[in-house]
Structure formats: structure tokens, C-alpha cells
Amino acid sequence: MKKALFLLSGIVLLLSSCSVSDDDSQGSLITSMKYVGEDFTTDFRNHVFAFEYMEGNKIVRIADEGGAKTEFSYTGDLITQIDIWRYLNDDPHFYRRVFFQYENANLISIKIDEEVDGSLDTEIAFVYTDFYNANYTRRDYYWTSEVVESQGTIKFDANDILKNTQKWYDESGENIISQRELSYAYDDKKHPFSSIRGFNDIKLYNAFFGSVFSLNFNSNDGNGFAPNLGTTHNVISVLIKEGENLQDEHTYVPFSYEYGNNGFLKRCTKIFPYVRDLNIECRY
């Protein structure tokens, strides 16, 4: 089973560059996105993705006229499954299924099946130590039968992911081979998806599949998710520490923003080397 390292890198795309007139930014529920620029491919150039809802603010799907889409399933007010179709050779193909499991409304498990054949590609289990901290174990299953396991901690508040520390150990499980720490800083404005029911409840998902590392790959995967998926505010910088002792440190600034009168994101521009001019127009 092919392991895609750019997991949901299209999460990146929503915030890549949003643009809309002031008259279209008075609401709080995003209704459409138009991809104006391009990233490493031109598949999504000038594509318009429409947001469909039920029961007010429960999202049903994000879809374009060509068949690329992301569909959402709920149990009560919680998102429990996401199905993703993405473009391959100019045609949409069923690509990935994501499962979310909760306990007392807390996310305790993320499972990803990339080929939807019943075998998992990624599994993450969370154990909460208090209201704003969780330990986790992540397992990635590769087609070579190799299993890569890492452990870590996530710090968050009611709105956003604050820090994710991930550690890889040797075969003994006692000695750290490498580790990475991401610390997020946010603005005080509203994320475009923050009014969608259930998105804040999957904010821990962002700590793995909405990180800055997704920007290295094709941003079309995922059909318009954002790099701070499930959060309330917009990421303005990420402090990255890496290495055996976290000795390598740098700050990454992924986007610049403008905001509408409604307090939500109005325009944003991706700031990343080697990426073509990618813009998105957002409407509320």
C-alpha cells in the first residue's frame, strides 16, 4: 500500500490565499472557494469549490464541478468520517477515508485508510492527562510491512493547538533517536472553518496532517482544508525545533492575512519557497 507523505496537504490550500470583496465577507459560514493561482500542478486553477450544509452549519461536502470533493459524516454534532476524492490524471479518484472516534466528546482516535481496502495506513491514539494536554502514540503502516511508531504530547486550549512534541525511539524503546517540536502562534481573528459544526472537536488532527510540513507537496490533496484545521484562529507563525536534543531551531511564517468586516479571514497569501503563485477567493 502506497504511503502518501503529503497527508492531506490540501489542508494547506484554503489559507493559501483568500480573496473576497467586503460585501461578501459579512457572514460567518464559508460558502465557496475559488482557486485562482496554482501550486505544483494546474489541476485546480480556476476551480470553484462549493460548501454544502445540512441542519444549519453541519458540513456535508466540499465539491467542485469536476467531481473532486470531500464528504463529511456526523454522529450527533461530531464529525466521525471524512471521504476524499482528489485529482489523478485530470480525473477524480477516491483517495482516502479518515475515521474519528470520541469518548465524552474528546477525540481519542484517528484512523486513515488510503486505499479504502480495510487496512489502516495511519493510526493515532490519544490519552488525555488533563483538559488541555494529551499523550499520543502514532503508528504508520507501510506497504513493505514496516511499522513506524512515534510518541508525543500535544498541548492545546479550547480554541487551538499550541504545541506538538513528537519523539522517535530506537528498537529498545528507551533511547530517543530524534524528536520534533512545533509551537504555534495565532492571530485573534476567526478561521474560515470555525463556524462549521464539529471542526473544533477535531483540532488535534491539525497537529499531524495540517502542519507546515504538508506544504512541501502537492497542495491540491484534500480540496481546501487549512493548515490549522479544526481551530478557531489563524496560524501566524510556527516555531520548529528538531534533532536528537531539539538543537535545530527556526521560525516559519506560513501566511500573511487580511480580514473582512465580519472578523473572518478575507485574504491570505502563502509564503513558501518554490511554490507558484497560488491564490484562493473565499466567500461567506
Coordinates of C-alpha atoms in Angstrom, one line a residue:
M1 CA 0.0 0.0 0.0
K2 CA 1.5 3.3 -1.1
K3 CA 2.1 5.6 1.8
A4 CA 1.5 9.3 0.9
L5 CA 3.7 11.5 2.9
F6 CA 1.8 14.6 2.0
L7 CA -1.2 13.5 4.0
L8 CA -4.0 15.9 3.4
S9 CA -1.6 18.5 2.2
G10 CA -4.5 20.3 0.6
I11 CA -5.3 21.2 4.1
V12 CA -2.8 23.9 3.3
L13 CA -4.7 25.2 0.4
L14 CA -7.6 27.0 2.0
L15 CA -5.3 29.5 3.7
S16 CA -3.0 29.7 0.7
S17 CA -4.6 33.0 -0.5
C18 CA -8.2 34.0 0.2
S19 CA -9.8 37.0 -1.5
V20 CA -13.3 38.3 -1.4
S21 CA -15.0 41.7 -1.5
D22 CA -16.1 43.3 1.7
D23 CA -19.8 42.8 0.7
D24 CA -19.2 39.1 0.5
S25 CA -17.5 38.8 3.9
Q26 CA -20.3 39.8 6.2
G27 CA -21.5 36.2 7.1
S28 CA -19.8 33.7 9.3
L29 CA -20.2 30.5 7.3
I30 CA -18.0 29.9 4.3
T31 CA -19.9 29.1 1.2
S32 CA -17.3 28.8 -1.6
M33 CA -13.7 29.0 -2.6
K34 CA -12.2 29.7 -6.0
Y35 CA -8.6 28.6 -6.7
V36 CA -7.1 31.4 -8.7
G37 CA -3.5 30.6 -8.8
E38 CA -1.6 27.3 -8.9
D39 CA 0.8 25.2 -7.0
F40 CA 2.9 22.4 -8.4
T41 CA 0.1 21.4 -10.7
T42 CA -2.5 23.3 -12.6
D43 CA -5.4 20.8 -11.9
F44 CA -7.2 23.2 -9.6
R45 CA -6.7 26.5 -11.4
N46 CA -9.9 28.5 -11.5
H47 CA -11.8 25.7 -9.8
V48 CA -14.7 26.7 -7.6
F49 CA -15.4 24.6 -4.6
A50 CA -18.9 24.9 -3.1
F51 CA -19.7 24.1 0.5
E52 CA -22.9 22.2 1.2
Y53 CA -24.5 22.1 4.6
M54 CA -27.4 20.5 6.5
E55 CA -29.1 21.4 9.7
G56 CA -27.6 24.9 9.5
N57 CA -23.9 24.6 9.9
K58 CA -23.2 20.8 9.6
I59 CA -21.0 20.4 6.5
V60 CA -22.0 17.8 4.0
R61 CA -19.4 18.2 1.3
I62 CA -16.9 20.5 -0.3
A63 CA -17.0 19.9 -4.1
D64 CA -16.2 21.3 -7.5
E65 CA -17.9 21.0 -10.8
G66 CA -15.4 18.3 -11.9
G67 CA -16.0 15.7 -9.2
A68 CA -13.2 16.5 -6.8
K69 CA -14.8 16.6 -3.4
T70 CA -14.5 15.9 0.4
E71 CA -17.6 14.5 2.1
F72 CA -18.3 14.5 5.8
S73 CA -20.3 12.2 8.1
Y74 CA -21.6 13.1 11.6
T75 CA -22.7 11.3 14.7
G76 CA -24.7 13.8 16.6
D77 CA -22.7 17.0 16.4
L78 CA -19.3 15.3 15.9
I79 CA -17.6 14.6 12.6
T80 CA -16.8 10.9 12.6
Q81 CA -15.8 10.2 8.9
I82 CA -14.3 12.1 6.0
D83 CA -14.1 10.7 2.5
I84 CA -11.8 12.4 0.0
W85 CA -11.7 12.3 -3.8
R86 CA -8.8 14.0 -5.5
Y87 CA -7.5 14.5 -9.0
L88 CA -5.2 12.0 -10.6
N89 CA -4.5 12.4 -14.3
D90 CA -7.2 15.0 -14.6
D91 CA -9.9 12.7 -13.1
P92 CA -11.2 12.5 -9.6
H93 CA -10.4 9.2 -7.8
F94 CA -11.5 8.0 -4.4
Y95 CA -8.4 8.6 -2.4
R96 CA -8.7 8.5 1.4
R97 CA -11.0 7.7 4.3
V98 CA -10.5 9.2 7.7
F99 CA -12.2 7.9 10.8
F100 CA -12.6 9.9 14.1
Q101 CA -13.5 8.2 17.4
Y102 CA -14.5 10.1 20.5
E103 CA -15.1 9.5 24.2
N104 CA -17.1 12.0 26.1
A105 CA -16.8 14.4 23.1
N106 CA -13.0 14.1 23.3
L107 CA -11.1 12.9 20.2
I108 CA -9.4 9.6 21.2
S109 CA -8.5 8.0 17.8
I110 CA -7.7 9.0 14.2
K111 CA -7.5 6.2 11.6
I112 CA -6.7 6.6 8.0
D113 CA -7.3 4.2 5.2
E114 CA -5.7 5.5 2.0
E115 CA -6.8 2.8 -0.4
V116 CA -10.1 2.1 1.4
D117 CA -9.3 -1.6 1.5
G118 CA -9.9 -2.2 5.2
S119 CA -6.2 -2.0 6.2
L120 CA -5.0 1.1 8.0
D121 CA -2.2 3.3 6.8
T122 CA -2.1 5.6 9.9
E123 CA -3.4 5.2 13.4
I124 CA -3.2 7.7 16.3
A125 CA -4.5 7.1 19.8
F126 CA -4.8 9.9 22.4
V127 CA -4.8 9.7 26.2
Y128 CA -5.7 12.9 28.0
T129 CA -3.7 13.9 31.0
D130 CA -5.9 16.9 31.8
F131 CA -8.3 19.3 30.0
Y132 CA -5.5 20.8 27.8
N133 CA -2.8 18.1 27.4
A134 CA -2.8 14.7 25.7
N135 CA -0.2 12.0 25.2
Y136 CA -0.4 10.0 21.9
T137 CA 1.0 7.1 20.1
R138 CA 1.2 7.2 16.3
R139 CA 1.7 4.2 14.0
D140 CA 2.3 4.4 10.3
Y141 CA 1.9 1.2 8.3
Y142 CA 3.8 0.9 5.0
W143 CA 3.4 -1.4 2.1
T144 CA 6.7 -3.0 2.9
S145 CA 5.1 -4.2 6.2
E146 CA 7.2 -1.8 8.1
V147 CA 5.6 0.0 11.0
V148 CA 7.0 3.3 12.2
E149 CA 5.9 4.3 15.7
S150 CA 6.3 7.6 17.5
Q151 CA 5.1 9.0 20.7
G152 CA 4.5 12.5 21.9
T153 CA 2.4 15.1 23.7
I154 CA 0.0 17.8 22.5
K155 CA -0.8 21.0 24.3
F156 CA -3.9 22.9 23.4
D157 CA -6.6 25.2 24.7
A158 CA -10.3 25.5 24.0
N159 CA -9.6 27.0 20.6
D160 CA -6.3 26.0 19.1
I161 CA -3.4 23.6 19.0
L162 CA -0.5 25.2 20.9
K163 CA 2.4 22.7 20.8
N164 CA 3.1 19.2 19.5
T165 CA 6.2 17.3 20.6
Q166 CA 6.9 14.1 18.7
K167 CA 9.6 11.6 19.6
W168 CA 11.1 8.6 17.8
Y169 CA 12.9 5.8 19.7
D170 CA 15.3 3.1 18.9
E171 CA 14.3 -0.6 18.9
S172 CA 14.7 -0.8 22.6
G173 CA 12.1 1.8 23.1
E174 CA 14.2 3.6 25.6
N175 CA 16.6 5.9 23.6
I176 CA 15.4 8.8 21.6
I177 CA 16.6 8.8 18.0
S178 CA 15.1 12.1 17.0
Q179 CA 12.4 14.5 18.1
R180 CA 10.5 17.4 16.7
E181 CA 8.6 20.2 18.5
L182 CA 6.1 22.6 16.8
S183 CA 4.8 25.6 18.7
Y184 CA 2.0 27.6 17.1
A185 CA 1.2 31.3 17.4
Y186 CA -2.2 32.6 16.2
D187 CA -3.9 35.9 15.3
D188 CA -7.1 37.0 17.2
K189 CA -9.4 36.7 14.1
K190 CA -11.6 33.8 13.0
H191 CA -10.5 30.8 11.0
P192 CA -12.8 30.4 7.9
F193 CA -14.0 27.0 9.1
S194 CA -14.6 28.0 12.7
S195 CA -18.3 28.3 12.3
I196 CA -18.7 24.7 10.9
R197 CA -20.1 22.4 13.5
G198 CA -17.6 19.8 14.8
F199 CA -14.4 21.3 13.3
N200 CA -13.1 22.5 16.6
D201 CA -13.6 19.0 18.0
I202 CA -11.0 17.6 15.5
K203 CA -8.4 20.2 16.2
L204 CA -5.9 17.5 17.3
Y205 CA -6.0 16.3 13.7
N206 CA -4.1 19.5 12.8
A207 CA -1.2 18.5 14.9
F208 CA -0.3 15.8 12.4
F209 CA -1.9 16.5 9.0
G210 CA -2.2 20.2 8.9
S211 CA 1.3 21.1 9.8
V212 CA 3.8 23.2 7.9
F213 CA 5.4 20.0 6.5
S214 CA 2.4 19.4 4.3
L215 CA 3.5 22.5 2.3
N216 CA 6.3 20.5 0.7
F217 CA 3.9 18.6 -1.5
N218 CA 1.0 19.0 -3.9
S219 CA -1.4 21.3 -2.2
N220 CA -4.4 20.0 -4.1
D221 CA -4.9 17.0 -1.9
G222 CA -7.8 17.4 0.5
N223 CA -9.7 20.0 -1.5
G224 CA -9.3 23.1 0.5
F225 CA -8.6 22.2 4.1
A226 CA -6.5 24.6 6.0
P227 CA -3.2 24.1 7.9
N228 CA -5.0 24.9 11.2
L229 CA -7.9 22.6 10.6
G230 CA -10.3 22.5 13.5
T231 CA -9.0 25.6 15.2
T232 CA -10.7 28.9 15.9
H233 CA -7.9 31.3 14.8
N234 CA -5.3 31.5 12.0
V235 CA -1.7 30.4 12.4
I236 CA 0.7 33.4 12.0
S237 CA 4.0 31.6 12.8
V238 CA 5.4 28.2 13.8
L239 CA 8.5 27.7 16.0
I240 CA 10.1 24.5 14.8
K241 CA 12.7 22.6 16.9
E242 CA 14.3 19.4 15.6
G243 CA 17.1 17.0 16.2
E244 CA 18.1 14.5 18.9
N245 CA 18.1 17.2 21.6
L246 CA 15.9 19.8 19.7
Q247 CA 19.0 21.7 18.9
D248 CA 18.0 22.9 15.5
E249 CA 15.5 25.8 15.7
H250 CA 13.9 28.1 13.2
T251 CA 10.6 30.1 12.9
Y252 CA 8.4 29.5 10.0
V253 CA 5.8 32.2 8.9
P254 CA 3.4 30.4 6.5
F255 CA 0.9 33.1 5.6
S256 CA 0.1 36.8 5.5
Y257 CA -3.5 37.8 6.1
E258 CA -6.2 40.4 5.6
Y259 CA -9.6 40.3 7.3
G260 CA -13.1 41.1 6.5
N261 CA -15.6 43.3 8.5
N262 CA -17.0 40.1 9.9
G263 CA -13.7 39.3 11.7
F264 CA -13.1 36.3 9.5
L265 CA -10.2 35.7 7.1
K266 CA -10.7 37.7 3.9
R267 CA -7.4 37.4 2.0
C268 CA -4.3 35.4 2.7
T269 CA -1.1 34.7 0.8
K270 CA 1.1 31.7 1.1
I271 CA 4.7 32.4 2.0
F272 CA 6.8 29.4 1.0
P273 CA 9.8 28.9 -1.2
Y274 CA 9.5 27.2 -4.6
V275 CA 5.7 27.5 -4.7
R276 CA 4.0 29.1 -7.6
D277 CA 1.5 32.0 -7.2
L278 CA -1.4 30.3 -5.5
N279 CA -4.5 32.3 -4.6
I280 CA -7.9 31.4 -3.4
E281 CA -11.0 33.6 -3.3
C282 CA -13.3 32.9 -0.3
R283 CA -17.0 33.8 0.1
Y284 CA -19.1 33.7 3.2

